[in-house]
Tab-separated table of C-alpha atoms in Angstrom:
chain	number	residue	atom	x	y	z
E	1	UNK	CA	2.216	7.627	2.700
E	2	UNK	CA	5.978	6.892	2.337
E	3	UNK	CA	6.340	7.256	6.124
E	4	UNK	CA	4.894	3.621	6.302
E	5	UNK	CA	8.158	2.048	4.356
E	6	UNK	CA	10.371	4.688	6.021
E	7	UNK	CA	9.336	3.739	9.551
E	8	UNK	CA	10.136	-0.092	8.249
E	9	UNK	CA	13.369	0.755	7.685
E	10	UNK	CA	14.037	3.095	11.027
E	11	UNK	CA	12.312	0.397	13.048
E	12	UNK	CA	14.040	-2.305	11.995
E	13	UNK	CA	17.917	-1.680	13.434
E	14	UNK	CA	15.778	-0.167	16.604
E	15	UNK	CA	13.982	-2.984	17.181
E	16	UNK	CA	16.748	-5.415	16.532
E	17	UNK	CA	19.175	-3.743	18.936
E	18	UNK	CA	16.500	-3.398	21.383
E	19	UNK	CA	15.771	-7.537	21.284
E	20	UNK	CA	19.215	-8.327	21.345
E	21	UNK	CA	19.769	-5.922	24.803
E	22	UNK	CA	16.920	-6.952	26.632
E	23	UNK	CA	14.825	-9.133	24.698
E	24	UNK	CA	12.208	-9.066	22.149
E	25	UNK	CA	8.832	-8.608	24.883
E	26	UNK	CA	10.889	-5.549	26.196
E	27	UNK	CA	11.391	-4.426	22.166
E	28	UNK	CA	7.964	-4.944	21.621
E	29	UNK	CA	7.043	-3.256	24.913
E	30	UNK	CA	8.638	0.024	23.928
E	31	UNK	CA	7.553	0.244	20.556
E	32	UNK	CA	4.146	0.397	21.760
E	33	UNK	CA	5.435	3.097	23.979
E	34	UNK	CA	5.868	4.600	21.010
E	35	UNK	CA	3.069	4.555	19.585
E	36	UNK	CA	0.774	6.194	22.267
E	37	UNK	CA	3.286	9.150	22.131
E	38	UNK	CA	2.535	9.595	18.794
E	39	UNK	CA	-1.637	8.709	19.582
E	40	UNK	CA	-1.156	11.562	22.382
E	41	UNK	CA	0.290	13.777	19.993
E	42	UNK	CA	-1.899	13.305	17.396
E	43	UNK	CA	-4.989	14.046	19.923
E	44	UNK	CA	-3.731	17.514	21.289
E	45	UNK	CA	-1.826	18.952	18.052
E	46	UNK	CA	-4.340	17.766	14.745
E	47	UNK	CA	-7.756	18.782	14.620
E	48	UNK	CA	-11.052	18.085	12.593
E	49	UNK	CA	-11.424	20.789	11.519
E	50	UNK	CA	-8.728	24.297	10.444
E	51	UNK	CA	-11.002	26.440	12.609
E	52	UNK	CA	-10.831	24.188	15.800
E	53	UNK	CA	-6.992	24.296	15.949
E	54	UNK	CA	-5.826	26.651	18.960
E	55	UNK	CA	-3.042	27.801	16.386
E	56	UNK	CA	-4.859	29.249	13.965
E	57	UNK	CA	-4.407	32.865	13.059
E	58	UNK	CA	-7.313	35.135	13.972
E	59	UNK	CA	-7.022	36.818	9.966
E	60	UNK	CA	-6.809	33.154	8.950
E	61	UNK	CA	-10.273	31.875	11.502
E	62	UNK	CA	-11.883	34.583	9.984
E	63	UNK	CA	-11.268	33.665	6.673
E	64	UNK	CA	-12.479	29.840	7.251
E	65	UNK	CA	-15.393	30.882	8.700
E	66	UNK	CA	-16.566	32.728	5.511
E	67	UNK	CA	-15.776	30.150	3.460
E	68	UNK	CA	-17.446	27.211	5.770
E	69	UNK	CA	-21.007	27.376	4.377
E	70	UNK	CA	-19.722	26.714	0.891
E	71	UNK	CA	-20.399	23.923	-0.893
E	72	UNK	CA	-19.609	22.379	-4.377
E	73	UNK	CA	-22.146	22.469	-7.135
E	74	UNK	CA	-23.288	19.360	-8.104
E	75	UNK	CA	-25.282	18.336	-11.329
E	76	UNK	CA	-28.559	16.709	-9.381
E	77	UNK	CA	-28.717	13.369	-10.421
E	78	UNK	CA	-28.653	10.806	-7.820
E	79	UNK	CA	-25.943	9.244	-6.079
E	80	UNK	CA	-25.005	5.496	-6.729
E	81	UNK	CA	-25.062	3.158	-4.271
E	82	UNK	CA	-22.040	0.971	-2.643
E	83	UNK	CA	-23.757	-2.056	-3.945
E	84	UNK	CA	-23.672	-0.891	-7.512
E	85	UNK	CA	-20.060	0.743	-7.249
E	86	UNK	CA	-19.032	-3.277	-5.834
E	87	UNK	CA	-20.479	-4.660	-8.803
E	88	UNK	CA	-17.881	-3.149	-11.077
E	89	UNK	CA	-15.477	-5.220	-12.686
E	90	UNK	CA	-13.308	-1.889	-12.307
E	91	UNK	CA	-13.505	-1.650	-8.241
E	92	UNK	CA	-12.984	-5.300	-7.560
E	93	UNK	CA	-9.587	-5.409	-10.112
E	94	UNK	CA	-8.532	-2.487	-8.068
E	95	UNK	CA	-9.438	-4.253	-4.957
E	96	UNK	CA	-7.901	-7.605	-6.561
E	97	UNK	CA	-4.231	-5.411	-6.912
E	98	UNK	CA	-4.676	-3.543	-3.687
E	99	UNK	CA	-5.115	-7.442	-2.311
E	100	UNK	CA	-2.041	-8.436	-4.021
E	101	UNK	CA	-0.241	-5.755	-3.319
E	102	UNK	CA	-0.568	-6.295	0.606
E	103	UNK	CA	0.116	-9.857	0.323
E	104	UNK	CA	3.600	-9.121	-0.799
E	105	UNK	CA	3.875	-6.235	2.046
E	106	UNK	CA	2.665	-9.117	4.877
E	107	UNK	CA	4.881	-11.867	3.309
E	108	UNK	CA	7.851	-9.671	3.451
E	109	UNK	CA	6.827	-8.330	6.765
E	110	UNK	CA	6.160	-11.782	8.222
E	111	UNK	CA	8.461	-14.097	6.378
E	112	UNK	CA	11.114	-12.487	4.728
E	113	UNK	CA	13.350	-12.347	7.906
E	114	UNK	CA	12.636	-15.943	8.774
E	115	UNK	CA	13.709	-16.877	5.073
E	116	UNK	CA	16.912	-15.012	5.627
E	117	UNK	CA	17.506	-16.532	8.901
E	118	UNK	CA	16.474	-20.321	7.636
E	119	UNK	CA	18.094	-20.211	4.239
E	120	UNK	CA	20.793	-17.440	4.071
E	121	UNK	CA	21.852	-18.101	7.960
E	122	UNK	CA	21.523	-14.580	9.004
E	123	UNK	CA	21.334	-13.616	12.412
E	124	UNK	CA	19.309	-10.881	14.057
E	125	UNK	CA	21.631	-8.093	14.058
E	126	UNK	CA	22.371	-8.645	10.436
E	127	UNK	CA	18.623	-9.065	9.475
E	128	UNK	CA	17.951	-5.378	11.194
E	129	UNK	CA	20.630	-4.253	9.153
E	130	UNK	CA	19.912	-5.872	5.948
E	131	UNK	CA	16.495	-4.832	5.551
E	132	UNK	CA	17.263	-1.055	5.982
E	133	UNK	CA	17.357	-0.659	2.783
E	134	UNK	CA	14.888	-2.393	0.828
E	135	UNK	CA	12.486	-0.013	2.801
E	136	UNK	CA	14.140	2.918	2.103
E	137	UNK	CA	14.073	2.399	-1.403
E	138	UNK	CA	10.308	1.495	-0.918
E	139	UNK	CA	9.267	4.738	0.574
E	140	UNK	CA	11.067	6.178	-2.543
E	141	UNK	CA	9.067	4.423	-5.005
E	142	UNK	CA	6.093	5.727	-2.707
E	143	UNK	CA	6.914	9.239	-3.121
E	144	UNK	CA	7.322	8.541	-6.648
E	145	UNK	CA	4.614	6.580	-7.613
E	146	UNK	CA	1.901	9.467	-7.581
E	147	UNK	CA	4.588	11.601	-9.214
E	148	UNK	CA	4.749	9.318	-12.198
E	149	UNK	CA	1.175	9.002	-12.468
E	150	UNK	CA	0.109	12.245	-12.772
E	151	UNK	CA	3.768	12.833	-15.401
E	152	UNK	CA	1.514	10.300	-17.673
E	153	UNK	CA	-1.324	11.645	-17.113
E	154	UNK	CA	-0.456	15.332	-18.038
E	155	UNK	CA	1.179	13.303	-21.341
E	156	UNK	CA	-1.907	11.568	-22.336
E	157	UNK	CA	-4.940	13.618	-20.549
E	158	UNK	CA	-5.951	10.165	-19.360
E	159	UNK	CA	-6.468	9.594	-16.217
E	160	UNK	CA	-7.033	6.199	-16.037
E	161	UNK	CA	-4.660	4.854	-19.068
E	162	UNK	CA	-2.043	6.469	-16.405
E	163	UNK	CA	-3.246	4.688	-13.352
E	164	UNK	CA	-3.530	1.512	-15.508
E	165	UNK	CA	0.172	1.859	-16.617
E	166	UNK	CA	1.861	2.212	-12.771
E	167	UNK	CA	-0.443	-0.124	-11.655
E	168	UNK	CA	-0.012	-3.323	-14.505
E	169	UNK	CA	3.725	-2.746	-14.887
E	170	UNK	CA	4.715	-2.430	-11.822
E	171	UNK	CA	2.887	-5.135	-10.076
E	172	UNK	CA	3.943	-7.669	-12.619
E	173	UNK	CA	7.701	-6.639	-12.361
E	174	UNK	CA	7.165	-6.678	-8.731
E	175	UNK	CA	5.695	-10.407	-9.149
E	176	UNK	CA	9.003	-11.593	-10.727
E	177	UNK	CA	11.200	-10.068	-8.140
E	178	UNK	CA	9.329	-11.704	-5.536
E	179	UNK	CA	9.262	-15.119	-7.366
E	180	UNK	CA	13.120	-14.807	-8.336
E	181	UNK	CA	13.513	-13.933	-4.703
E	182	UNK	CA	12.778	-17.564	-3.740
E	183	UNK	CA	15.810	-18.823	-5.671
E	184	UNK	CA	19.181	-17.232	-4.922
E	185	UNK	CA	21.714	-17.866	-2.677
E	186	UNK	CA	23.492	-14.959	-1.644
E	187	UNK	CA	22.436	-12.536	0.743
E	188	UNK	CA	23.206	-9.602	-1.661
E	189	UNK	CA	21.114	-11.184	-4.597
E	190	UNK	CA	18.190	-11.564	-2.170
E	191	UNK	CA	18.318	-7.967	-0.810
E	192	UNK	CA	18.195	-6.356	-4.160
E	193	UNK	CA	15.405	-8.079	-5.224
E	194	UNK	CA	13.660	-7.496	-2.414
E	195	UNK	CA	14.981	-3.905	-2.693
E	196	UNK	CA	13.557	-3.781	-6.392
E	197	UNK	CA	10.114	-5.320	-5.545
E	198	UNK	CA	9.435	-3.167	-2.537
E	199	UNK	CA	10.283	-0.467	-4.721
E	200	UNK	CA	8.142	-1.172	-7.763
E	201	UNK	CA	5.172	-2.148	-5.160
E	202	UNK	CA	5.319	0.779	-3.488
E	203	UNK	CA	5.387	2.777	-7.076
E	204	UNK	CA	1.669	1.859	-6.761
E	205	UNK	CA	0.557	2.699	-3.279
E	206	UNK	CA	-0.908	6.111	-4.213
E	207	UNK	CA	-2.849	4.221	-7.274
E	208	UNK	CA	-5.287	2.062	-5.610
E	209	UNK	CA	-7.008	5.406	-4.176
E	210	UNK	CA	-6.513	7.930	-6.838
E	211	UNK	CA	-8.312	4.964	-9.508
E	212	UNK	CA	-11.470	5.367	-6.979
E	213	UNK	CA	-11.274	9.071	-6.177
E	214	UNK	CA	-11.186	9.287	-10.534
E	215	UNK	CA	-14.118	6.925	-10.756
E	216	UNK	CA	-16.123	7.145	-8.067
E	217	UNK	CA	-19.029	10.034	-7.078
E	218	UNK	CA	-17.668	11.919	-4.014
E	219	UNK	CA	-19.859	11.259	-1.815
E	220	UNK	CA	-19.708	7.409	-2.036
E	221	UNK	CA	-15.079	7.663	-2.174
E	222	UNK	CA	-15.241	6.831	1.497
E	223	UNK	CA	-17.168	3.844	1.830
E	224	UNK	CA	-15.566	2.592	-1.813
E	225	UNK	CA	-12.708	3.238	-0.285
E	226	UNK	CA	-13.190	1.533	2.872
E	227	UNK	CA	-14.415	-1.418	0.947
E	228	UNK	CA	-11.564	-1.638	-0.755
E	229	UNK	CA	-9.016	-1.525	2.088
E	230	UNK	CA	-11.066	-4.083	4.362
E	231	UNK	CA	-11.267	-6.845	1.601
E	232	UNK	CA	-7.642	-6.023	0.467
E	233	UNK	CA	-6.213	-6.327	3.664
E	234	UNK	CA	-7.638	-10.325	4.289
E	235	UNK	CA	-4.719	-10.902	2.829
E	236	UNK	CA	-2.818	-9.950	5.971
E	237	UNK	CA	-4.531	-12.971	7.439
E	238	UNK	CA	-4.572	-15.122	4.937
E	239	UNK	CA	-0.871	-14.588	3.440
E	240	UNK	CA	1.428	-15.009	6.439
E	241	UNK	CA	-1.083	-18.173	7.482
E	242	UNK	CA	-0.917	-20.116	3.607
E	243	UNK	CA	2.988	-18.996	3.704
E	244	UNK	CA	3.240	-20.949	6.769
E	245	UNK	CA	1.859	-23.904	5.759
E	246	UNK	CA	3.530	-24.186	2.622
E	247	UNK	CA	6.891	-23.743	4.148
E	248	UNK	CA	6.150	-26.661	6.891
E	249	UNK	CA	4.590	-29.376	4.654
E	250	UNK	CA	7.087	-28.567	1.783
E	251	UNK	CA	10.611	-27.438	4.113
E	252	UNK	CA	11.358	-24.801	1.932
E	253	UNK	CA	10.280	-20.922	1.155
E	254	UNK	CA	10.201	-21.413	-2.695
E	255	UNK	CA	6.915	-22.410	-3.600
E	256	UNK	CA	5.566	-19.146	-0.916
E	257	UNK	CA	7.624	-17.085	-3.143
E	258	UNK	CA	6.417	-18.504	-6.280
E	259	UNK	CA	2.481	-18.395	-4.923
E	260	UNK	CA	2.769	-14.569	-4.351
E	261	UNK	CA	4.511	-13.617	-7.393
E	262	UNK	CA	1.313	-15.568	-8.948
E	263	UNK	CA	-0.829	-13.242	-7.205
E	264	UNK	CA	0.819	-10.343	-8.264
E	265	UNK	CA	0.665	-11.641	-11.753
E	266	UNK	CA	-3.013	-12.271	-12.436
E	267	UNK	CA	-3.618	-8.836	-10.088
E	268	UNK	CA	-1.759	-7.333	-12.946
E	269	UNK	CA	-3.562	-8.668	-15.590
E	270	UNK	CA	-6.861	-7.628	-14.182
E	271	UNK	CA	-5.794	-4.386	-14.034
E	272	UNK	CA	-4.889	-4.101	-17.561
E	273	UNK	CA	-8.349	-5.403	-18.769
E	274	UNK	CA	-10.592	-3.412	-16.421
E	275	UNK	CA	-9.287	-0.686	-15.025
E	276	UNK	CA	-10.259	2.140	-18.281
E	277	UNK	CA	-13.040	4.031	-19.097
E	278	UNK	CA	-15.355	1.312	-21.241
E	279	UNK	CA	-15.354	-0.803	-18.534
E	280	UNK	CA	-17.440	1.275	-16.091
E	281	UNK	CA	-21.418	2.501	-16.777
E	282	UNK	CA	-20.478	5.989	-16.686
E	283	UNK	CA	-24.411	7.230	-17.441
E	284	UNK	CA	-24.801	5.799	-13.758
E	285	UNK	CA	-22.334	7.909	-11.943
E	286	UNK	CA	-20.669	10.913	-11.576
E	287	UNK	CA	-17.186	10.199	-11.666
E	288	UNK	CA	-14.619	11.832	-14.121
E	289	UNK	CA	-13.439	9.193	-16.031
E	290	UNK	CA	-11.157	10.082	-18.620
């Protein structure tokens, strides 16, 4: 997962040189270029399955095969439903952070640069350069985040008190980054708060899954899951679309700062009421809930 903040901060200089050479639809032209490599790739190297893959060792096929037909015990009792997994107060806090926790990613994505540019006078060559390193510091905190986690977990044996811990603190610190953001007036001031926010949001990107994968019965983690992600990410519609309006009816950035370092605020509070043990009928599914 930190490849997504890493390839933020690659992409950035690359696409900024490659607008200021020949113009941003040729930039944007190449980068999908780009991608279908990578879709090509993906299609002929990865497969669905170990024993499909062409590079597979005949000792190792072998070994795969025998192992195929086995499958995990379970204790009989019947699976929940989606419907009763979206009624807990649990999911939809985790939902409500993952929500948060994207709004921040599309304001930055979206806005950020045009801040710099309208309020700090930066120009394109200096915004590629200047956001190199808030996302490199991001897909730190992403490598870390799941790291620290399971460090508290191993601590406390509890799997959610450690999920609730990343999760609460760091959103909320990330909140008053992002509203502080809003405020300064030097370029290095704004990058390390950005820098620090990215980092303490990203701190949490492994979270949002592992809290379902610990609560959740397996066979339900995928639609959860997908639940999850799909209402989480309306915020990459709705975000960059409120941002703009506040910025044209008020002239300034401050209040979009403020509004998502709200978010991030009550996101974090909701996690530290719901997201434990007590807060999820546990005699109705067959998580392991610590």
């Amino acid at each position: 997962s930190a490849g997504s903040p890493l390839g933020g901060a690659v992409s950035g200089p690359i696409v900024g040189l490659l607008a200021l050479s020949l113009g941003w639809r040729p930039a944007f032209g190449i980068i999908f270029l780009f991608g279908l490599v990578w879709v090509l790739l993906w299609y002929f190297i990865v497969s669905d399955k170990p024993t499909m893959s062409k590079r597979l060792a005949p000792e190792e096929r072998i070994d795969f095969e025998n192992h195929e037909d086995v499958i995990l015990s379970d204790d009989g009792r019947a699976t929940p439903s989606l419907g009763y997994y979206m009624k807990q107060p649990m999911v939809w806090a985790t939902t409500l952070a993952f929500f948060s926790y994207n709004y921040i990613l599309f304001f930055f994505l979206t806005w950020f640069p045009s801040y710099l540019n309208h309020s700090l006078h930066l120009d394109i060559k200096e915004i590629s350069i200047a956001t190199v390193i808030p996302w490199v510091i991001g897909a730190i905190g992403m490598v870390l985040g799941g790291v620290c986690s399971d460090v508290i977990y191993r601590i406390t044996g509890n799997a959610l008190l450690s999920r609730r811990l990343i999760l609460g603190v760091c959103l909320a610190g990330a909140a008053v980054c992002v509203a502080v953001s809003g405020t300064v007036s030097t370029i290095g001031s704004a990058i390390t708060l950005m820098s620090v926010s990215l980092f303490l949001l990203y701190l949490t990107g492994p979270i949002y899954w592992a809290v379902i994968q610990d609560v959740v019965h397996k066979d339900k983690v995928g639609s959860v899951g997908g639940a999850m992600h799909g209402l989480a990410n309306i915020s990459g519609i709705i975000g960059p679309l409120v941002t703009g309006f506040i910025v044209q009816f008020s002239g300034k950035y401050d209040y979009a700062f403020y509004l998502a370092g709200a978010i991030a605020i009550v996101s974090s509070l909701l996690v530290f009421v719901f997201v434990k043990s007590k807060g999820f009928k546990a005699n109705e599914s067959q998580s392991c809930v610590h």
